[in-house]
mmCIF file of C-alpha atoms in Angstrom:
data_model
loop_
_atom_site.group_PDB
_atom_site.id
_atom_site.type_symbol
_atom_site.label_atom_id
_atom_site.label_comp_id
_atom_site.label_asym_id
_atom_site.label_seq_id
_atom_site.Cartn_x
_atom_site.Cartn_y
_atom_site.Cartn_z
ATOM 1 C CA MET A 1 -23.789 5.867 25.699
ATOM 2 C CA SER A 2 -23.478 5.895 29.441
ATOM 3 C CA ASP A 3 -22.183 2.362 29.781
ATOM 4 C CA VAL A 4 -18.924 2.947 27.923
ATOM 5 C CA ARG A 5 -16.117 1.746 30.181
ATOM 6 C CA PRO A 6 -12.486 1.271 29.220
ATOM 7 C CA ARG A 7 -10.371 -1.516 30.683
ATOM 8 C CA ILE A 8 -6.586 -1.730 30.419
ATOM 9 C CA ARG A 9 -4.189 -4.530 31.291
ATOM 10 C CA LEU A 10 -0.495 -3.703 31.690
ATOM 11 C CA PRO A 11 2.319 -5.905 32.998
ATOM 12 C CA ARG A 12 3.166 -5.485 36.712
ATOM 13 C CA SER A 13 6.690 -4.333 36.048
ATOM 14 C CA ALA A 14 9.218 -3.650 33.330
ATOM 15 C CA LYS A 15 12.831 -2.636 32.899
ATOM 16 C CA ALA A 16 14.036 0.273 30.782
ATOM 17 C CA GLY A 17 14.088 -0.714 27.113
ATOM 18 C CA ASP A 18 11.584 -3.562 27.572
ATOM 19 C CA VAL A 19 8.774 -4.199 25.131
ATOM 20 C CA VAL A 20 5.528 -4.566 27.095
ATOM 21 C CA GLU A 21 2.251 -6.040 25.899
ATOM 22 C CA VAL A 22 -0.780 -3.785 26.382
ATOM 23 C CA LYS A 23 -4.349 -5.127 26.278
ATOM 24 C CA THR A 24 -7.281 -2.731 25.995
ATOM 25 C CA LEU A 25 -11.018 -3.197 25.840
ATOM 26 C CA ILE A 26 -13.877 -0.702 25.876
ATOM 27 C CA SER A 27 -17.509 -1.653 26.438
ATOM 28 C CA HIS A 28 -19.401 -0.466 23.361
ATOM 29 C CA ASN A 29 -22.109 -2.003 21.125
ATOM 30 C CA MET A 30 -20.321 -1.157 17.866
ATOM 31 C CA GLU A 31 -23.682 -0.857 16.077
ATOM 32 C CA THR A 32 -22.905 -1.677 12.442
ATOM 33 C CA GLY A 33 -25.672 0.300 10.716
ATOM 34 C CA LEU A 34 -26.676 -2.928 8.920
ATOM 35 C CA ARG A 35 -29.165 -4.232 11.476
ATOM 36 C CA ARG A 36 -32.896 -3.512 11.599
ATOM 37 C CA ASP A 37 -35.041 -3.038 14.673
ATOM 38 C CA GLY A 38 -38.381 -4.785 15.333
ATOM 39 C CA ALA A 39 -40.214 -2.286 13.115
ATOM 40 C CA GLY A 40 -37.896 -2.970 10.181
ATOM 41 C CA GLU A 41 -36.081 0.359 10.488
ATOM 42 C CA ILE A 42 -32.306 0.431 10.060
ATOM 43 C CA ILE A 43 -30.572 0.979 13.397
ATOM 44 C CA PRO A 44 -28.135 3.840 12.733
ATOM 45 C CA ARG A 45 -24.417 3.084 12.795
ATOM 46 C CA GLN A 46 -22.624 4.017 15.984
ATOM 47 C CA ILE A 47 -19.125 2.660 16.449
ATOM 48 C CA ILE A 48 -15.772 3.573 17.914
ATOM 49 C CA ASN A 49 -14.037 4.694 14.723
ATOM 50 C CA ARG A 50 -10.569 5.484 16.054
ATOM 51 C CA PHE A 51 -8.335 4.384 18.912
ATOM 52 C CA THR A 52 -4.974 5.833 19.853
ATOM 53 C CA CYS A 53 -2.324 5.155 22.486
ATOM 54 C CA GLU A 54 0.613 7.266 23.554
ATOM 55 C CA TYR A 55 3.231 6.563 26.170
ATOM 56 C CA ALA A 56 5.414 9.163 27.900
ATOM 57 C CA GLY A 57 4.262 11.761 25.365
ATOM 58 C CA GLN A 58 5.213 9.599 22.388
ATOM 59 C CA GLN A 59 2.654 8.228 19.909
ATOM 60 C CA VAL A 60 2.506 4.406 19.895
ATOM 61 C CA ILE A 61 -0.418 3.342 17.729
ATOM 62 C CA ASP A 62 -3.266 4.976 15.845
ATOM 63 C CA MET A 63 -5.986 2.551 14.765
ATOM 64 C CA GLU A 64 -8.885 3.105 12.377
ATOM 65 C CA LEU A 65 -11.907 0.898 13.177
ATOM 66 C CA HIS A 66 -14.737 -0.143 10.879
ATOM 67 C CA PRO A 67 -18.094 -1.816 11.692
ATOM 68 C CA ALA A 68 -16.434 -5.239 11.269
ATOM 69 C CA ILE A 69 -14.702 -4.780 14.627
ATOM 70 C CA SER A 70 -16.583 -6.804 17.258
ATOM 71 C CA ALA A 71 -18.650 -5.260 20.031
ATOM 72 C CA ASN A 72 -16.552 -4.231 23.031
ATOM 73 C CA PRO A 73 -13.511 -3.574 20.826
ATOM 74 C CA TYR A 74 -10.364 -5.331 22.056
ATOM 75 C CA VAL A 75 -6.940 -4.169 20.947
ATOM 76 C CA GLU A 76 -3.607 -5.693 21.921
ATOM 77 C CA PHE A 77 -0.208 -4.282 20.934
ATOM 78 C CA ASP A 78 3.381 -3.821 22.097
ATOM 79 C CA VAL A 79 5.004 -0.715 23.532
ATOM 80 C CA LYS A 80 8.673 0.021 24.055
ATOM 81 C CA VAL A 81 9.210 1.592 27.490
ATOM 82 C CA GLU A 82 12.454 3.517 27.961
ATOM 83 C CA GLY A 83 11.395 4.991 31.306
ATOM 84 C CA SER A 84 8.413 5.642 33.572
ATOM 85 C CA GLY A 85 5.531 7.593 32.123
ATOM 86 C CA ASP A 86 1.812 7.853 31.509
ATOM 87 C CA PHE A 87 -0.178 5.707 29.100
ATOM 88 C CA VAL A 88 -2.936 7.753 27.467
ATOM 89 C CA PHE A 89 -5.603 5.736 25.658
ATOM 90 C CA THR A 90 -8.244 7.536 23.586
ATOM 91 C CA TRP A 91 -11.339 6.155 21.844
ATOM 92 C CA TYR A 92 -13.381 8.249 19.367
ATOM 93 C CA ASP A 93 -17.117 7.539 19.051
ATOM 94 C CA ASP A 94 -19.211 8.179 15.893
ATOM 95 C CA ASN A 95 -21.428 10.419 18.047
ATOM 96 C CA GLY A 96 -18.503 12.786 18.672
ATOM 97 C CA GLU A 97 -17.751 11.635 22.196
ATOM 98 C CA VAL A 98 -14.147 10.974 23.128
ATOM 99 C CA TYR A 99 -13.257 8.582 25.946
ATOM 100 C CA THR A 100 -9.828 8.897 27.557
ATOM 101 C CA GLU A 101 -8.092 6.673 30.079
ATOM 102 C CA THR A 102 -4.732 7.529 31.633
ATOM 103 C CA GLN A 103 -2.538 5.100 33.587
ATOM 104 C CA SER A 104 0.898 5.777 34.950
ATOM 105 C CA PHE A 105 3.523 3.070 34.566
ATOM 106 C CA GLU A 106 6.687 2.548 36.596
ATOM 107 C CA VAL A 107 9.834 1.375 34.882
ATOM 108 C CA GLY A 108 12.580 0.405 37.313
ATOM 109 C CA MET B 1 -44.065 -23.423 -20.867
ATOM 110 C CA LEU B 2 -42.017 -23.785 -17.672
ATOM 111 C CA THR B 3 -40.475 -27.181 -17.243
ATOM 112 C CA ARG B 4 -39.394 -28.498 -13.890
ATOM 113 C CA ARG B 5 -35.780 -27.826 -14.932
ATOM 114 C CA ASP B 6 -36.538 -24.184 -15.778
ATOM 115 C CA THR B 7 -38.168 -23.674 -12.411
ATOM 116 C CA MET B 8 -35.096 -25.082 -10.691
ATOM 117 C CA ALA B 9 -32.840 -22.789 -12.712
ATOM 118 C CA ILE B 10 -34.904 -19.731 -11.805
ATOM 119 C CA GLY B 11 -34.799 -20.727 -8.162
ATOM 120 C CA LEU B 12 -31.040 -21.172 -8.194
ATOM 121 C CA GLY B 13 -30.581 -17.860 -9.973
ATOM 122 C CA ALA B 14 -32.696 -16.072 -7.386
ATOM 123 C CA ALA B 15 -30.753 -17.729 -4.575
ATOM 124 C CA ALA B 16 -27.465 -16.606 -6.138
ATOM 125 C CA LEU B 17 -28.761 -13.046 -6.516
ATOM 126 C CA THR B 18 -29.906 -12.805 -2.916
ATOM 127 C CA LEU B 19 -26.442 -13.905 -1.771
ATOM 128 C CA VAL B 20 -24.662 -11.163 -3.681
ATOM 129 C CA PRO B 21 -25.693 -8.049 -1.666
ATOM 130 C CA GLY B 22 -24.304 -9.600 1.516
ATOM 131 C CA MET B 23 -20.829 -10.092 0.115
ATOM 132 C CA ALA B 24 -18.110 -7.620 -0.715
ATOM 133 C CA SER B 25 -17.281 -8.163 -4.367
ATOM 134 C CA ALA B 26 -13.715 -8.909 -5.385
ATOM 135 C CA SER B 27 -13.556 -5.410 -6.854
ATOM 136 C CA ALA B 28 -14.508 -3.841 -3.502
ATOM 137 C CA VAL B 29 -11.510 -5.611 -1.965
ATOM 138 C CA ASP B 30 -9.273 -4.511 -4.861
ATOM 139 C CA GLU B 31 -10.553 -0.933 -4.458
ATOM 140 C CA ALA B 32 -9.853 -0.958 -0.714
ATOM 141 C CA ILE B 33 -6.329 -2.238 -1.354
ATOM 142 C CA ALA B 34 -5.757 0.342 -4.113
ATOM 143 C CA ALA B 35 -6.983 3.137 -1.796
ATOM 144 C CA PHE B 36 -4.415 1.988 0.779
ATOM 145 C CA THR B 37 -1.510 1.469 -1.639
ATOM 146 C CA GLY B 38 -2.244 4.292 -4.043
ATOM 147 C CA GLY B 39 -2.073 1.713 -6.811
ATOM 148 C CA ALA B 40 1.461 0.521 -6.003
ATOM 149 C CA SER B 41 2.237 -3.149 -6.582
ATOM 150 C CA VAL B 42 1.912 -5.517 -3.624
ATOM 151 C CA SER B 43 4.178 -8.510 -3.005
ATOM 152 C CA GLU B 44 3.164 -11.681 -1.188
ATOM 153 C CA GLY B 45 4.649 -12.535 2.212
ATOM 154 C CA GLY B 46 6.178 -10.458 4.975
ATOM 155 C CA VAL B 47 2.855 -10.297 6.817
ATOM 156 C CA THR B 48 1.613 -12.950 9.206
ATOM 157 C CA ILE B 49 -2.081 -13.341 9.968
ATOM 158 C CA THR B 50 -3.017 -15.466 12.956
ATOM 159 C CA ALA B 51 -6.667 -16.505 13.264
ATOM 160 C CA PRO B 52 -8.534 -19.704 14.052
ATOM 161 C CA GLU B 53 -9.007 -22.056 11.094
ATOM 162 C CA ILE B 54 -12.616 -22.534 12.194
ATOM 163 C CA ALA B 55 -14.477 -19.824 14.092
ATOM 164 C CA GLU B 56 -17.675 -21.031 15.721
ATOM 165 C CA ASN B 57 -18.978 -17.505 16.291
ATOM 166 C CA GLY B 58 -18.487 -14.966 13.503
ATOM 167 C CA ASN B 59 -19.393 -12.149 15.903
ATOM 168 C CA THR B 60 -16.008 -12.244 17.552
ATOM 169 C CA VAL B 61 -13.089 -13.832 15.747
ATOM 170 C CA PRO B 62 -9.628 -13.189 17.229
ATOM 171 C CA VAL B 63 -7.203 -11.964 14.559
ATOM 172 C CA GLU B 64 -3.571 -10.952 14.956
ATOM 173 C CA VAL B 65 -1.415 -9.324 12.296
ATOM 174 C CA ASP B 66 2.348 -9.020 12.411
ATOM 175 C CA ALA B 67 4.540 -7.303 9.818
ATOM 176 C CA PRO B 68 7.995 -6.562 11.231
ATOM 177 C CA GLY B 69 9.102 -3.058 10.311
ATOM 178 C CA ALA B 70 5.766 -1.992 8.813
ATOM 179 C CA ALA B 71 4.429 1.556 9.129
ATOM 180 C CA SER B 72 0.783 0.496 8.774
ATOM 181 C CA ILE B 73 -1.263 -2.679 8.398
ATOM 182 C CA LEU B 74 -4.676 -2.756 6.717
ATOM 183 C CA ILE B 75 -7.087 -5.621 7.531
ATOM 184 C CA LEU B 76 -9.898 -6.533 5.135
ATOM 185 C CA ALA B 77 -12.622 -9.174 5.307
ATOM 186 C CA ALA B 78 -13.193 -10.194 1.704
ATOM 187 C CA GLY B 79 -16.615 -11.736 2.304
ATOM 188 C CA ASN B 80 -18.266 -9.106 4.507
ATOM 189 C CA PRO B 81 -20.881 -6.575 3.214
ATOM 190 C CA THR B 82 -18.060 -4.023 3.192
ATOM 191 C CA PRO B 83 -14.470 -5.244 3.301
ATOM 192 C CA GLY B 84 -12.953 -2.675 5.691
ATOM 193 C CA VAL B 85 -12.054 -3.972 9.159
ATOM 194 C CA ALA B 86 -9.218 -1.888 10.596
ATOM 195 C CA THR B 87 -5.977 -0.069 9.897
ATOM 196 C CA PHE B 88 -3.153 -0.014 12.434
ATOM 197 C CA ASN B 89 -0.644 2.824 12.148
ATOM 198 C CA PHE B 90 2.488 2.195 14.198
ATOM 199 C CA SER B 91 4.542 5.084 15.538
ATOM 200 C CA GLU B 92 7.998 5.407 17.093
ATOM 201 C CA GLY B 93 6.703 4.320 20.515
ATOM 202 C CA ALA B 94 5.529 0.924 19.247
ATOM 203 C CA GLY B 95 7.454 -2.075 20.558
ATOM 204 C CA SER B 96 6.618 -4.142 17.481
ATOM 205 C CA GLN B 97 4.495 -3.928 14.368
ATOM 206 C CA ARG B 98 2.030 -6.461 15.694
ATOM 207 C CA ALA B 99 -1.546 -5.958 16.846
ATOM 208 C CA ALA B 100 -4.452 -8.191 17.776
ATOM 209 C CA THR B 101 -8.169 -7.501 17.826
ATOM 210 C CA ARG B 102 -11.518 -9.297 17.465
ATOM 211 C CA ILE B 103 -13.527 -9.002 14.283
ATOM 212 C CA ARG B 104 -16.926 -9.823 12.778
ATOM 213 C CA LEU B 105 -17.064 -12.236 9.853
ATOM 214 C CA GLY B 106 -20.359 -12.719 8.014
ATOM 215 C CA GLY B 107 -19.362 -16.182 6.841
ATOM 216 C CA THR B 108 -16.460 -18.318 5.684
ATOM 217 C CA GLN B 109 -14.052 -16.052 3.846
ATOM 218 C CA ASP B 110 -10.505 -14.772 3.406
ATOM 219 C CA VAL B 111 -9.053 -12.288 5.853
ATOM 220 C CA VAL B 112 -6.567 -10.101 3.967
ATOM 221 C CA ALA B 113 -3.752 -8.036 5.513
ATOM 222 C CA VAL B 114 -1.713 -5.471 3.595
ATOM 223 C CA ALA B 115 1.365 -3.908 5.191
ATOM 224 C CA LYS B 116 2.876 -0.585 4.163
ATOM 225 C CA MET B 117 6.634 -0.618 4.629
ATOM 226 C CA PRO B 118 8.654 2.532 5.426
ATOM 227 C CA ASP B 119 10.325 2.379 1.970
ATOM 228 C CA GLY B 120 6.906 2.725 0.310
ATOM 229 C CA SER B 121 6.576 -0.930 -0.705
ATOM 230 C CA PHE B 122 3.569 -3.087 0.181
ATOM 231 C CA LYS B 123 3.246 -6.676 1.343
ATOM 232 C CA GLN B 124 0.150 -8.830 1.523
ATOM 233 C CA ALA B 125 -1.134 -12.065 3.021
ATOM 234 C CA ALA B 126 -4.517 -13.805 3.127
ATOM 235 C CA LEU B 127 -5.908 -16.498 5.408
ATOM 236 C CA GLU B 128 -9.186 -18.339 5.072
ATOM 237 C CA VAL B 129 -11.349 -18.524 8.201
ATOM 238 C CA LYS B 130 -14.284 -20.939 8.229
ATOM 239 C CA VAL B 131 -17.240 -19.484 10.112
ATOM 240 C CA THR B 132 -19.992 -21.671 11.544
ATOM 241 C CA ILE B 133 -22.379 -18.873 12.621
ATOM 242 C CA GLY B 134 -22.104 -15.564 10.745
ATOM 243 C CA GLY B 135 -21.610 -12.303 12.571
ATOM 244 C CA CYS B 136 -23.313 -9.586 10.550
ATOM 245 C CA GLY B 137 -26.561 -9.424 12.543
ATOM 246 C CA GLY B 138 -29.632 -8.434 10.544
#
């Protein structure tokens, strides 16, 4: 899929020790494998099956996704930030592709 | 000879049968929970599910789960063709054991959340979501 595009929303600022809310979305059809095309053939399943986030080298969340997750999967969660660092977001596609987005975050 | 009543009964039976393949059976939900818990007993409470009481569009229903202190939270949709929705595994960098996402619901049904606690115990909650337009495509 060429139109896969991740989007991340982080707070503008945070102090050391704060818990920040992270919102992520990636454009993806999340084809369930249950639908049929015009010719009556099953459209093969192709979903994002795993999403992970780490911050400053530390694992935050590891999510397993099934076809019941909506198209353009949205995930919101909380991260404890002790200091500045990089957010690394990774999405794993059924077709073997891996999409990664990195964003640095200032804590001050 | 087929009476009018027999014909009605056959029709109803056929309607019931055609409904079944689209729904996860209760045992599929039990199996999914058992696969997550390894057969351990599950207590009620300690998990909060937040979702709209009525979802107009089953294609995208916002759902949030919160289980303070949990290591993992499993989400199941009891009335979908397969019950699995998502599993969140929280690590040391997590600021809470809360996560929100958007899910597909094929019709009115219970959303079930099971939390695995660090001591190996399990907690469970369920919340009914009424769906006006189902979200399983097809």
